[in-house]
Structures are given as structure tokens and as C-alpha cells.
Coordinates of C-alpha atoms in Angstrom, one line a residue:
X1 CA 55.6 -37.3 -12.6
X2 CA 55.2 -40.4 -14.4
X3 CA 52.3 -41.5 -16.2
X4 CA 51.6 -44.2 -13.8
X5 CA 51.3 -42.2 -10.7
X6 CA 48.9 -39.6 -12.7
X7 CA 46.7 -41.7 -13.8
X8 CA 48.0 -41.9 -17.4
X9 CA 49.8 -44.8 -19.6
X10 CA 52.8 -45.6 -20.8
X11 CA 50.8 -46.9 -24.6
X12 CA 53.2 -45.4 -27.1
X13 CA 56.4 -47.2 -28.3
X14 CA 59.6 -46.5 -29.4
X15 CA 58.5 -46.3 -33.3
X16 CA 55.4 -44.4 -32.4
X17 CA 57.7 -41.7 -30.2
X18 CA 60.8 -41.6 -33.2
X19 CA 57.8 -41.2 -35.8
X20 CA 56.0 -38.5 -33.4
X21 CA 59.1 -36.7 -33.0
X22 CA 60.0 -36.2 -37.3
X23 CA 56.9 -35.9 -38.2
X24 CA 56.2 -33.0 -35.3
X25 CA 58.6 -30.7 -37.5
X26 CA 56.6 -31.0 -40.8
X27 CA 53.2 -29.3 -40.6
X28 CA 51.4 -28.8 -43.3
X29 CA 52.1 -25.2 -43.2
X30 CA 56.3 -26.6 -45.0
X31 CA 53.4 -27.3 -47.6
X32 CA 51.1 -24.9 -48.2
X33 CA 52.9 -21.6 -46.8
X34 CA 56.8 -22.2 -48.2
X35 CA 55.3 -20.1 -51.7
X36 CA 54.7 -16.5 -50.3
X37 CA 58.0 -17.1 -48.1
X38 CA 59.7 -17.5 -51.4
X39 CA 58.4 -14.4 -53.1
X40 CA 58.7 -12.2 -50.5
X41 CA 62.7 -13.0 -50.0
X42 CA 64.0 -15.4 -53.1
X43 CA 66.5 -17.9 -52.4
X44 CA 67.0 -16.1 -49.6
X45 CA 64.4 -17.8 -48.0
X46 CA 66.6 -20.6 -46.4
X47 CA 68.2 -17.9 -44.2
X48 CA 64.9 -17.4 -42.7
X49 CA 64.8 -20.6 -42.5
X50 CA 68.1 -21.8 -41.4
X51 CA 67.5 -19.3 -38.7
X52 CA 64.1 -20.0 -37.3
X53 CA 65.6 -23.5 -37.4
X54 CA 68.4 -23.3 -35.0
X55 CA 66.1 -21.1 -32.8
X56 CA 63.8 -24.1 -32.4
X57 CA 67.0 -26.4 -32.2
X58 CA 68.1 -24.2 -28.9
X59 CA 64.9 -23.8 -27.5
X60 CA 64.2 -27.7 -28.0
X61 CA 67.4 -28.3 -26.7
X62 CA 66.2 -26.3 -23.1
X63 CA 62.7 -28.2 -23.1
X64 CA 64.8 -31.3 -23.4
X65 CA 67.2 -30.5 -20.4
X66 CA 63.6 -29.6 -18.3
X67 CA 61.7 -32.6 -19.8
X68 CA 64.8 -35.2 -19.6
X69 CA 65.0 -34.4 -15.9
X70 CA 61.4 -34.6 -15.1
X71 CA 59.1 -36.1 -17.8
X72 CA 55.8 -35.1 -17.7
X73 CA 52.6 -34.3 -19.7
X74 CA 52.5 -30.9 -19.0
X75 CA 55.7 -30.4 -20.1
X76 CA 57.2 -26.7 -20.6
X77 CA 53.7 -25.7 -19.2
X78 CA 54.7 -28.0 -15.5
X79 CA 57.8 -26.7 -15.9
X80 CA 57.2 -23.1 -15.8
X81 CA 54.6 -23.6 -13.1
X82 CA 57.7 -24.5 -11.0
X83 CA 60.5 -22.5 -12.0
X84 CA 58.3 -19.3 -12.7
X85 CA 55.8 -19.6 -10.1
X86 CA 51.8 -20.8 -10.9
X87 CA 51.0 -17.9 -12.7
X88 CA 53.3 -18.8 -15.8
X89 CA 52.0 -22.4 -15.8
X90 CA 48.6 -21.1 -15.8
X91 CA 48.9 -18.6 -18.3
X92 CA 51.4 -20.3 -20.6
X93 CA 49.1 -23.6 -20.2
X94 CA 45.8 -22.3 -21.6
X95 CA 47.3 -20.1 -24.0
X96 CA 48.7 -23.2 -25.7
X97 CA 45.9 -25.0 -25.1
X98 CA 44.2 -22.6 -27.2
X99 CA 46.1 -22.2 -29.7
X100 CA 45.7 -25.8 -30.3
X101 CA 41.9 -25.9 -30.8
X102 CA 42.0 -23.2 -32.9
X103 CA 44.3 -25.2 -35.0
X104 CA 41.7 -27.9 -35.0
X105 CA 39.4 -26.0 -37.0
X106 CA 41.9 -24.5 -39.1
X107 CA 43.3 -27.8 -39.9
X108 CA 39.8 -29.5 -40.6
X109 CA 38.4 -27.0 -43.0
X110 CA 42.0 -27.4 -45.1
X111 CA 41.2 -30.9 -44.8
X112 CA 38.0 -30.8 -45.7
X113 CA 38.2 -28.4 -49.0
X114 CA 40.7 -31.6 -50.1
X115 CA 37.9 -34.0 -49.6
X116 CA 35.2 -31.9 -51.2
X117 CA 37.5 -30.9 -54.8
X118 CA 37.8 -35.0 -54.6
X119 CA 34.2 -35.8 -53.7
X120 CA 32.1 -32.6 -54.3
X121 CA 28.7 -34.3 -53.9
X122 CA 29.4 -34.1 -50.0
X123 CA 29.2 -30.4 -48.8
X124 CA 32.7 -29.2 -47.1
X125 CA 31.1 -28.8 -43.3
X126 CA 30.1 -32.5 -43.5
X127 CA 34.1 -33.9 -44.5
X128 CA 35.0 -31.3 -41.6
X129 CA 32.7 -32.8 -38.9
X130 CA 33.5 -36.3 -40.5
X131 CA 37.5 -35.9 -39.7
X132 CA 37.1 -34.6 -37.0
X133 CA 34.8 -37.2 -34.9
X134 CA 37.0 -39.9 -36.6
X135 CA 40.4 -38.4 -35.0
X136 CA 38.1 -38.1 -31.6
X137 CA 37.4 -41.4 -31.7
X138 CA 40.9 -42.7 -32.1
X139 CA 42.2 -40.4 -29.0
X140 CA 39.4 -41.5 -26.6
X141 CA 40.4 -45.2 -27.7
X142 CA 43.3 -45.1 -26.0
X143 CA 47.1 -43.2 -26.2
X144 CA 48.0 -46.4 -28.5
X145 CA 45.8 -45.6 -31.3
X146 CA 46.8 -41.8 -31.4
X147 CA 50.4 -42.8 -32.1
X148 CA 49.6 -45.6 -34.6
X149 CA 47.8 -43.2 -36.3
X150 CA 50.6 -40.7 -36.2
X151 CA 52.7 -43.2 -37.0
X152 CA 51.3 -43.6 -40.6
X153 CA 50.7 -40.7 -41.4
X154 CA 54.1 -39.1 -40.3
X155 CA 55.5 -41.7 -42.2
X156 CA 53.6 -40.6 -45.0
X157 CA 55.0 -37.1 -45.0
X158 CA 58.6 -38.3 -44.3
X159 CA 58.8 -40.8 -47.1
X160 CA 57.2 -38.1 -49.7
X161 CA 59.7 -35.8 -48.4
X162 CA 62.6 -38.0 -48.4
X163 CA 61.3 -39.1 -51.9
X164 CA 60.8 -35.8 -53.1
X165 CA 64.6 -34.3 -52.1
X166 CA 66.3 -37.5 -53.9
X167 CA 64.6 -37.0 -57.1
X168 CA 64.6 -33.2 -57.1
X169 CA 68.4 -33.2 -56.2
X170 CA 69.1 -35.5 -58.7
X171 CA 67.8 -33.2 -61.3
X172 CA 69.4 -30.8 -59.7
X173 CA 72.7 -32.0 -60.1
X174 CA 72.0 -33.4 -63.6
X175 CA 71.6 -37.2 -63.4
X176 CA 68.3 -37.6 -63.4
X177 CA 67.1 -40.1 -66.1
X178 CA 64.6 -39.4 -68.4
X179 CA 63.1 -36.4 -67.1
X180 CA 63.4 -32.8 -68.7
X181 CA 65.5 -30.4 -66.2
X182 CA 66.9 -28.0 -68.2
X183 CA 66.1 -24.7 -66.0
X184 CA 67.1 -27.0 -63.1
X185 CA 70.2 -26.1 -60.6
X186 CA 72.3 -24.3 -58.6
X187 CA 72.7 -21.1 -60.5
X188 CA 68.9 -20.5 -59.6
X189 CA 70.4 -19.3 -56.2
X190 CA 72.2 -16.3 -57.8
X191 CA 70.7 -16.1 -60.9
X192 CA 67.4 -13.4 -61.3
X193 CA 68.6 -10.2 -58.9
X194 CA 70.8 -12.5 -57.1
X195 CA 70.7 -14.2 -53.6
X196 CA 68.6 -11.7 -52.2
X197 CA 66.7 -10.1 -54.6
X198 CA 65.0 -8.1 -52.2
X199 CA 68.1 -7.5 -49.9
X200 CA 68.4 -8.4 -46.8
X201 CA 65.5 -7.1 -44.6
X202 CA 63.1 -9.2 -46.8
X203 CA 64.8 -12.7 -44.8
X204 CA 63.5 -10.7 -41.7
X205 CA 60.3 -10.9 -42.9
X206 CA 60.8 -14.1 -44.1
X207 CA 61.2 -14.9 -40.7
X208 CA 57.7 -14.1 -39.8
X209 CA 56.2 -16.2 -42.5
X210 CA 58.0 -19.5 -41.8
X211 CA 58.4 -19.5 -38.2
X212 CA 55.0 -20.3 -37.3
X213 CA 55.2 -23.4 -39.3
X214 CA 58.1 -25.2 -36.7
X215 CA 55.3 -25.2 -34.3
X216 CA 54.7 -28.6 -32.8
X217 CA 58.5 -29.6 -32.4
X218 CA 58.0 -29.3 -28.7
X219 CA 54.6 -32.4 -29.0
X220 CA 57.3 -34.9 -28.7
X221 CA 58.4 -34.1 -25.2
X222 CA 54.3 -34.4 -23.7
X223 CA 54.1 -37.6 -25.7
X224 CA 57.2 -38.9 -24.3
X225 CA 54.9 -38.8 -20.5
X226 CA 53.2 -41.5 -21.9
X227 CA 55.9 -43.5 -23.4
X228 CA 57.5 -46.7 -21.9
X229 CA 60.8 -44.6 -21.5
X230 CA 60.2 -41.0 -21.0
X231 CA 64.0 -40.1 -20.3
X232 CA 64.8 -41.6 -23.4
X233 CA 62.9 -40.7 -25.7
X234 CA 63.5 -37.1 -24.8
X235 CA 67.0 -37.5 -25.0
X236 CA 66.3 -38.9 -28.2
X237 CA 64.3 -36.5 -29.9
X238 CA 65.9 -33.4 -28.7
X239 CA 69.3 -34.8 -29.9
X240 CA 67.8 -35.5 -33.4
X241 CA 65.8 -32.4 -33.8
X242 CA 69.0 -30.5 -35.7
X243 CA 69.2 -33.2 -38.8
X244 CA 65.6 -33.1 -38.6
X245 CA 65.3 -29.4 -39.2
X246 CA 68.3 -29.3 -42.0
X247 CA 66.8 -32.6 -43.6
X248 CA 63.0 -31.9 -43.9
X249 CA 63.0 -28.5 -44.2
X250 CA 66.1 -27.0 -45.6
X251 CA 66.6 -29.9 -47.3
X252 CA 63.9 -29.5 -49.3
X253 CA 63.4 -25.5 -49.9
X254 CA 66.8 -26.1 -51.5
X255 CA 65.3 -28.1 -53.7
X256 CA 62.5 -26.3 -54.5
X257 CA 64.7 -23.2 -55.2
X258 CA 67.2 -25.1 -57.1
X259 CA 64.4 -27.1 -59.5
X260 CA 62.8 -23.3 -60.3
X261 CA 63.7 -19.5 -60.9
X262 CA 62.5 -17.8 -57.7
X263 CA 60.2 -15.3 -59.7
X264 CA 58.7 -18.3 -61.7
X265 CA 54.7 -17.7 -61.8
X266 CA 54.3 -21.5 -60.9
X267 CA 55.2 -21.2 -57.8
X268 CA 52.7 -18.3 -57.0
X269 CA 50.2 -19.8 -59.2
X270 CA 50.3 -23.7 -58.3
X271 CA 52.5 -24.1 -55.0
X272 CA 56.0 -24.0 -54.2
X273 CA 55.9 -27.8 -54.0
X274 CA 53.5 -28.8 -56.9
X275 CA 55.1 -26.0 -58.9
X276 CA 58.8 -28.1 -58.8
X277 CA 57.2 -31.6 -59.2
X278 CA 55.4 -30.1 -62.3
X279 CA 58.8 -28.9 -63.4
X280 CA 60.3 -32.3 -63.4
X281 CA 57.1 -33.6 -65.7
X282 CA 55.7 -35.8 -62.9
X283 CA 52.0 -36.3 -64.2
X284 CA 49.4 -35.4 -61.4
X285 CA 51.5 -33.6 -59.3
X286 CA 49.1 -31.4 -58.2
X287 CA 47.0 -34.8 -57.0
X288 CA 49.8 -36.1 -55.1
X289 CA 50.7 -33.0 -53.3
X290 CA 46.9 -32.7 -52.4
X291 CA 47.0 -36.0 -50.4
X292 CA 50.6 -35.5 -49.1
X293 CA 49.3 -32.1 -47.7
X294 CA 45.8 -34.0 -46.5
X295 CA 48.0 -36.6 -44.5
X296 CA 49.9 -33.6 -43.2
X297 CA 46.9 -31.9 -42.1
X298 CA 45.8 -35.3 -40.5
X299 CA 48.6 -35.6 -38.7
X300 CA 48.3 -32.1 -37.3
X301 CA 44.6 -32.5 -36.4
X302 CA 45.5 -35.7 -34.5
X303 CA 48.2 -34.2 -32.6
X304 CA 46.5 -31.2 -32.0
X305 CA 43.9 -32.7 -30.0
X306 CA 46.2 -35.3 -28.3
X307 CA 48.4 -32.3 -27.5
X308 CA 45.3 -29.8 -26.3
X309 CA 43.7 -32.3 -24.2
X310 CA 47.3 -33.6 -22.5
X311 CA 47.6 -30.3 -22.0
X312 CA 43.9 -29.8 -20.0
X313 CA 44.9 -33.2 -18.6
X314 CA 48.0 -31.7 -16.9
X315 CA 45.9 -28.3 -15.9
X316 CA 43.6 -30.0 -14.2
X317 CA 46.1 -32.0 -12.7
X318 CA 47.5 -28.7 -10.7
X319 CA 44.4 -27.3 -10.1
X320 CA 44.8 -24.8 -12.9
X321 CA 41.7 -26.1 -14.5
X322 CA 38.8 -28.5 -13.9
X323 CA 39.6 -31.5 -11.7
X324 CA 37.2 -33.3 -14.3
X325 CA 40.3 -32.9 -16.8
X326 CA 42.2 -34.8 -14.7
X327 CA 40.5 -37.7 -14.4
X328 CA 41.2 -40.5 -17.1
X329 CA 39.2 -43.9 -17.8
X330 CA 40.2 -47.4 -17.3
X331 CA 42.6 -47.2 -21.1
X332 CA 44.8 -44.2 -19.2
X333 CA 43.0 -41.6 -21.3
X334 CA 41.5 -38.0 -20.4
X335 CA 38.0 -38.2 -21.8
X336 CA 36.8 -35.0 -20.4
X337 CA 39.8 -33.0 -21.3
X338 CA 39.5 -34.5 -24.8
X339 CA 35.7 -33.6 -25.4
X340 CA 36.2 -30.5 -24.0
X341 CA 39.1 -29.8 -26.1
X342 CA 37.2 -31.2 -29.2
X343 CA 34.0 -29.0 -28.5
X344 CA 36.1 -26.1 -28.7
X345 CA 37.2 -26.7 -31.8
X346 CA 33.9 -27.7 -33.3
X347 CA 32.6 -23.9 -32.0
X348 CA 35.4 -22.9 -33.8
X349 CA 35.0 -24.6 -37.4
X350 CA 31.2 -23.1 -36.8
X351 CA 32.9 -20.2 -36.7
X352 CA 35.1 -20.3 -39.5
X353 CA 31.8 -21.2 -41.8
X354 CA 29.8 -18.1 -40.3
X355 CA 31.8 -15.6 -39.5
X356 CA 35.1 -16.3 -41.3
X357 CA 35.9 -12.8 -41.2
X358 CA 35.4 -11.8 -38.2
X359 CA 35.2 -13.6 -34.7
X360 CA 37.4 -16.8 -36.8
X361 CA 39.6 -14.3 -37.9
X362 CA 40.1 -13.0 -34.3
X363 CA 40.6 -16.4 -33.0
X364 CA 43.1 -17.1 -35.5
X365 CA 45.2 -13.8 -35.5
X366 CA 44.9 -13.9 -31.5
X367 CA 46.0 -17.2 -31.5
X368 CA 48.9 -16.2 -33.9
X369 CA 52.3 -15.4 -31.9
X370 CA 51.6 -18.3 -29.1
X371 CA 54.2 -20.0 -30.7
X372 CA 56.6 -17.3 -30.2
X373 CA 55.2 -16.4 -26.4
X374 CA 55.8 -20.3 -25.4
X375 CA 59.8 -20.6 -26.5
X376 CA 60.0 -17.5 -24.8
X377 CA 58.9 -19.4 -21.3
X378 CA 60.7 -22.0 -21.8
X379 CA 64.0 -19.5 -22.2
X380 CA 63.3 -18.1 -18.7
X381 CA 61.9 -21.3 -17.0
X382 CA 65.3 -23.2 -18.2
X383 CA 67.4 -20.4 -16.5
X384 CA 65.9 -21.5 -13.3
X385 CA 65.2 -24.8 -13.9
X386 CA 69.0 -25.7 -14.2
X387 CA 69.8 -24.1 -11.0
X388 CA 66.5 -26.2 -8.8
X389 CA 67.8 -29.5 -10.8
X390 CA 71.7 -28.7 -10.2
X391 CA 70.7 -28.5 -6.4
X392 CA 68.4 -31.3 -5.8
X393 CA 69.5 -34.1 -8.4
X394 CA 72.2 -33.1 -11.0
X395 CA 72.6 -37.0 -12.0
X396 CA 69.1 -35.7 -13.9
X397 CA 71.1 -33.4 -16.2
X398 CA 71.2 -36.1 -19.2
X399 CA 70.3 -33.6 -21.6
X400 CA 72.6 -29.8 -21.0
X401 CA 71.7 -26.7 -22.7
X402 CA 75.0 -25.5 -24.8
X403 CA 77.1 -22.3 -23.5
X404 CA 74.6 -22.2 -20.5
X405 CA 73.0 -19.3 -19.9
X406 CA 74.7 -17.2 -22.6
X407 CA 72.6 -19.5 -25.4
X408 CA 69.4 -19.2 -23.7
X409 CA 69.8 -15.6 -23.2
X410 CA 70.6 -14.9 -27.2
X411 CA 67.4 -17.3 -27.6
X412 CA 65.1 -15.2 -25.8
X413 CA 66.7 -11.5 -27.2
X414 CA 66.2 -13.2 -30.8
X415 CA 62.8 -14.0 -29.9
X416 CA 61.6 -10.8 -28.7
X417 CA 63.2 -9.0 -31.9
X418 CA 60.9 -11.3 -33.8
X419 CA 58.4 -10.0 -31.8
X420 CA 59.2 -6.4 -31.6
X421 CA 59.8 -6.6 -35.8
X422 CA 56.4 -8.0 -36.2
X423 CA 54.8 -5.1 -34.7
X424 CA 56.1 -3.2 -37.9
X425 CA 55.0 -5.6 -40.2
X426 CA 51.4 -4.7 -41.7
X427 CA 51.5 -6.2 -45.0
X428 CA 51.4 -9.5 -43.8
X429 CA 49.1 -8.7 -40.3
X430 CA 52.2 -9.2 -37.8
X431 CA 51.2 -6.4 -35.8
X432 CA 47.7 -7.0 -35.6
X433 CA 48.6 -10.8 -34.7
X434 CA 50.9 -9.5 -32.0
X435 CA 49.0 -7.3 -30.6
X436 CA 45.4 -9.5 -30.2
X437 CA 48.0 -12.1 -29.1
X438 CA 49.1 -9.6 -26.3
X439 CA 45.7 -9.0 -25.4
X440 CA 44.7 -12.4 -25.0
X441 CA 47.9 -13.2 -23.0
X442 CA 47.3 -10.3 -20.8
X443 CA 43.7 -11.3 -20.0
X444 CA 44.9 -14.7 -19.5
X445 CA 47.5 -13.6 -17.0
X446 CA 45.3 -11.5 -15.2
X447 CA 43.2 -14.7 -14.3
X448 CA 45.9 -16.2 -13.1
X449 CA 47.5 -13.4 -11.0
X450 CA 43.8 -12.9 -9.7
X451 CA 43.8 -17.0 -8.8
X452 CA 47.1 -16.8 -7.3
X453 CA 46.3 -13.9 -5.0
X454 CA 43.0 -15.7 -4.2
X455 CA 44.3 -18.9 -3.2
X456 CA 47.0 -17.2 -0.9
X457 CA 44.5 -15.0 0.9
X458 CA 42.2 -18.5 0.9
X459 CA 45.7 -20.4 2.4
X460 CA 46.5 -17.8 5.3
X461 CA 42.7 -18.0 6.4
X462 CA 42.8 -21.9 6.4
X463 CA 46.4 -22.3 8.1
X464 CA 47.6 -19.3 9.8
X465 CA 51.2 -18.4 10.5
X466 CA 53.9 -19.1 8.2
X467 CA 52.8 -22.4 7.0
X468 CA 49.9 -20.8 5.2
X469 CA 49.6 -21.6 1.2
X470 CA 48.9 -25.3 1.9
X471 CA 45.0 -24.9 2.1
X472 CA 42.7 -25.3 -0.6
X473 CA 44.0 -23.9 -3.9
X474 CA 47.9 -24.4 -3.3
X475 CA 50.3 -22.0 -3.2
X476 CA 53.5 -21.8 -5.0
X477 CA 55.5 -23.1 -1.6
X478 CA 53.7 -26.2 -2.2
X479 CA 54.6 -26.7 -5.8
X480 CA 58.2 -25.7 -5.0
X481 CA 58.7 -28.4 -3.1
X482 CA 57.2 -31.6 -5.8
X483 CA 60.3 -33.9 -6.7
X484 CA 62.5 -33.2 -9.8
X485 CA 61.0 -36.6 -11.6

């Protein structure tokens, strides 16, 4: 469906789609979370990472097959609607849309403790509400402002990354001028207990820390709905997501674990980041990390609500929620499912400054293994999705899945490992995250099993005999039959 036809725009641009699609790999959570990651398995780390990586990579590389083929806002949600049947659309729809306004909140208080330690005379819940009505404004202005906005401030984070591997590999190797680098280099990867200090079950666990902050890889492919060329600028950024995962994020663990010991208290103390900038005797490194890690957490606040409110958008679209989400204003943009997505979130900062223990806590942990849930959709919807698009228009196929299906397979056993391995993990709450997520999921599902049985029962009433489905409500012989594109 293109944007045209559904009432959407086509108001982002090349730069604004090549920008969205780097930037969507670095969260601030590269940031903030890469510390504990390194404690808990040393150098080892970049295993963990290397292997989350080329998870996302494959399961980018299936979205981009789906999304090449038949660009749309909803994205691996529209996809599985059709290759799964409604029930996975529904479920797999609203349990990322909520995942996304949970982030909201999360991603407002980080930004607003920022503010606060730089301007403590305004209380914390004010910079919270003030960030967040801003980034509201510029997504009910219109598409175009939401990606120049994420333009800038994904090129923010890119540049300070970029900037940040050259000099730290240059003192790495040696030639950096003027700057003291004497505990820098590569023998930090072997030196102190080795590679794996805490052998090799510590980068499984690693492997729960780090892969929740690849999430939002997949925001480039609902953008791209909205972009001037959808086809190619999937095609684009799925074939650019592996340098984009070596660069920006091994890239610059390496770094980190090169510039300092493993063990070294900075790192606990100050930030895996700020501790190596420190090392190199940058003055105010802390200071510059802080507003590298408050554009990150702008960026991610401003594509969490585009990306929760395209998601409504689409929803609404099938039916799946309000028709009022589905409606957009003269600029091409979904007003309602952006205030409803926004209000949402503001319950939830509420939350997180009442009862940060408790009900914030259970949105969070519930929220916690979506990431994980989705990939594992778009693994099975892929599987079918090649066969529907091989039948009815295989000159769509610009974008293959590698070693179909024995890739897509391996994806989805290595995802449910994850899963299974987190349910044994209770020092870091993987259980508990996996199990509320469960729960949520299975409530969500229920809903929609419940709909889908209900609108059948609703369809054979209206339209009796074998045509039946195509009354109020839809069934999923309707949906089988939309267009691939």
C-alpha cells in the first residue's frame, strides 16, 4: 500500500531515510548499557555482540525481502497479518506499539535527569513534560519535520561515533599525538584473565544485556512507507545494515576495550564511554558524553513516537484498532494515533515518578523481550511470505533472504534459545522480563483470537454460504487476497 492510497505522504527524503536508517542502530542504550555488558563478560563482550549483530543483520535482511516487495507503514506487523493470519498482526501490532510508549517515558526521564544536572533550578518532571510536547509538536507538523529532526540528531550520534573510533584507534595503535596512551592497545584483549575472563557462558549472558539495545533497526522499513521511493530505500538500508552494525557498534566496543583494562573501576564507576575518553585526557568528557547520550535519547523519543503512532496508524488501517487512527489531516499525518500514542506515554512518565517500583517497573519488564517476540514473527511470516510473493509477483523479490529457509530457520532456533536462556537468568531479571512479557503477549493474543472468532461468526451471519468473512470485521480470506504492493 503506498502512502498515497492510505492517506499518508511521501515527506521524507533520501538523506532523511539514509540518516533514519544509521542512526536506528545506535540507541542510547550502545551508551549507557555497553559498561555492565563489559563486566559481566570482558573483552569478550564483542562476541555477544558480534552475535546479536548478525541476528539483527538476518532478521533485517527478511523484513527487507517482505518490505521491498510491498512497502508499507505497518510493516512486519502488515506483513504478518497476511502471511500468519489477523491474529499475528493484531497481536504482534499492539505489542510493539507498546513497547514503544513505554520507551517514551523511559527515554524522557533519561533525558530529563540530563537537563536537570545542567539546569537544576527546573524540577526533572517539568524537562520530561517539556521534551516531550516539543517532539509532539514536531510529529503532528507533518512526516517532514520528524525526519529533519532525526536527521540532526542521528547525525549527531554518527559523527561523535565516527569521531570517537578514529581518535580512540589511533591511540590504540600508537600514533596518537600528544595525548597520554600508555595502558592503551591490543593486549587489553588478552591481558587480565584473558579473552574470556569469565569463560564462555558469561558472552551468553552477554547476549541478554546488549540485545535489547539493536532495537529499532527495523524503524527504517515503516519510515520508508512514507518516503518518495519506498522500494529503494528498503533495499538500501537493509543492504547497509551489516557495515552499520560492525562500524557503530563493534567498531567502537573494540575501542573501548582496547583504550582500557576490562576490570578497570572507571568503566563501572564513570561509563564505558566517558571512562575511555577520560583515558585519552580529553577535558570534560563526561560533559560531552552527557549531550552525545541526550541527542541519542532525542532521537529515540522522536522515533519512538513516529514509530508507535505509524504503527496505530496502520492498526487502524485493518481494523485492528480505532478507525480514528486511521485517519490523517491535510499534512498526511495521524493526529489521533499520535496523541493517543503520546498520552500513553505521558501515563507512563506519571508512572515512573509515582510508582517507579512497581506498576513502571511492570510496564518496563513486561515490555522487556518484545524485541525478541517481533524478530521471531518476522522469521515465520518471511517463510510464508516468500512463497505468496514467489506466486503472485516474483519480479518483487529485489531484496532475497540468504540460504532460504535454512537461514531463517537458524534465526528463529537462535532466538528462542535467547529466550529459553533468559528464563534462567535471575541476576539480571531475564526471567521475570520473560515471563511478564509472556503474559502480556498471551493476553494480547487472546484479544485477538477472541476478535477473529467474533468477526467470523459476525461474517457467516451477514453473508451466508461460502463467501461468508466479507461482512463487517473482515476475515482473513479477505486480507489474503490484498495485492503484494
Amino acid at each position: 500500500m503506498t502512502p498515497q492510497s492510505s492517506g499518508l505522504q511521501a515527506g521524507l527524503k533520501n538523506r532523511h531515510l539514509s540518516m533514519i536508517a544509521i542512526g536506528g542502530v545506535i540507541g542510547a542504550g550502545l551508551f549507557v548499557g555497553s559498561s555492565t555488558g563489559i563486566a559481566t563478560a570482558g573483552p569478550g563482550i564483542l562476541l555477544s555482540y558480534a552475535l546479536v549483530g548478525t541476528l539483527v543483520v538476518l532478521v533485517m535482511r527478511m523484513l527487507g525481502e517482505m518490505s521491498a516487495a510491498n512497502p508499507t507503514s505497518g510493516s512486519f506487523s502488515a506483513h504478518a497479518d497476511r502471511a500468519l493470519g489477523p491474529w499475528a498482526g493484531f497481536s504482534i501490532g499492539w505489542l510493539y506499539w507498546f513497547f514503544w510508549v513505554v520507551v517514551l517515558a523511559v527515554e524522557a526521564t533519561a533525558g530529563a535527569a540530563i537537563l536537570e544536572g545542567w539546569i537544576p533550578a527546573v524540577p526533572q518532571w517539568v524537562w520530561a513534560l517539556l521534551v516531550m510536547l516539543v517532539l509532539t509538536a514536531t510529529n503532528l507538523a507533518s512526516v517532514g519535520s520528524y525526519g529533519e529532526f532525526e536527521f540532526w540528531f542521528a547525525g549527531i550520534k554518527v559523527v561523535a561515533i565516527a569521531a570517537f573510533i578514529l581518535i580512540g584507534g589511533l591511540a590504540v595503535f600508537g600514533v596518537l599525538p600528544g595525548v597520554d596512551s600508555e595502558q592503551a592497545g591490543l593486549a587489553n584483549l588478552t591481558r587480565h584473565d584473558g579473552f574470556l575472563p569469565h569463560g564462555a557462558g558469561a558472552v551468553l549472558t552477554g547476549i541478554l544485556l546488549v540485545v535489547f539495545s539493536f532495537m529499532g533497526s527495523e524503524i527504517a522499513t515503516l519510515a520508508a512507507g512514507e518516503s518518495e521511493d519506498p522500494r529503494r530505500a528498503v533495499t538500501k538500508a537493509t543492504n547497509s545494515i551489516i557495515w552499520r552494525i560492525a562500524v557503530f557498534y563493534l567498531g567502537s566496543i573494540f575501542v573501548v576495550v582496547c583504550l582500557l583494562p576490562w576490570d578497570s573501576a572507571s568503566i563501572a564507576e564513570d561509563g564505558s564511554y566517558v571512562a575511555a575518553l577520560n583515558s585519552l585526557g580529553i577535558p570534560h568528557a563526561g560533559q560531552i558524553m552527557n549531550f552525545i547520550v541526550l541527542t541519542s535519547v532525542l532521537s529515540c523519543l522522536n522515533s519512538g513516537l513516529y514509530t508507535a503512532s505509524r504503527m496505530a496508524f496502520s492498526l487502524g488501517e485493518r481494523g485492528d484498532a480505532p478507525k480514528a487512527f486511521a485517519r490523517t489531516t491535510a499534512r498526511g499525518v495521524p493526529r489521533t494515533a499520535i496523541l493517543a500514542s503520546v498520552a500513553f506515554g505521558f501515563v507512563a512518565v506519571f508512572f515512573n515518578y509515582e510508582f517507579p517500583d512497581s506498576v513502571f517497573l511492570f510496564l518496563v519488564q513486561s515490555s522487556g523481550a518484545v524485541a525478541l517476540f517481533v524478530w521471531l514473527v518476522i522469521c515465520f511470516s518471511q517463510l510464508r511470505m516468500r512463497r505468496i510473493i514467489q506466486a503472485e509477483a516474483p519480479e518483487k523479490l529485489v531484496v532475497r533472504m540468504w540460504l532460504y529457509p535454512y537461514l531463517t530457520w537458524a534465526s528463529a532456533a537462535l532466538i528462542v534459545f535467547v529466550l529459553g536462556y533468559m528464563l534462567t537468568d535471575t541476576e539480571h531479571d531475564g526471567r521475570t522480563t520473560v515471563l511478564l512479557s509472556l503474559l502480556v503477549a498471551g493476553v494480547v493474543l487472546a484479544i485477538a483470537v477472541i476478535r477473529q472468532r467474533t468477526a467470523r461468526r459476525a461474517g457467516r451471519r451477514a453473508v451466508p454460504g461460502p463467501a461468508g468473512g466479507a461482512g463487517e470485521g473482515g476475515g482473513k480470506g479477505d486480507r489474503e487476497r490484498l495485492p503484494v504492493g
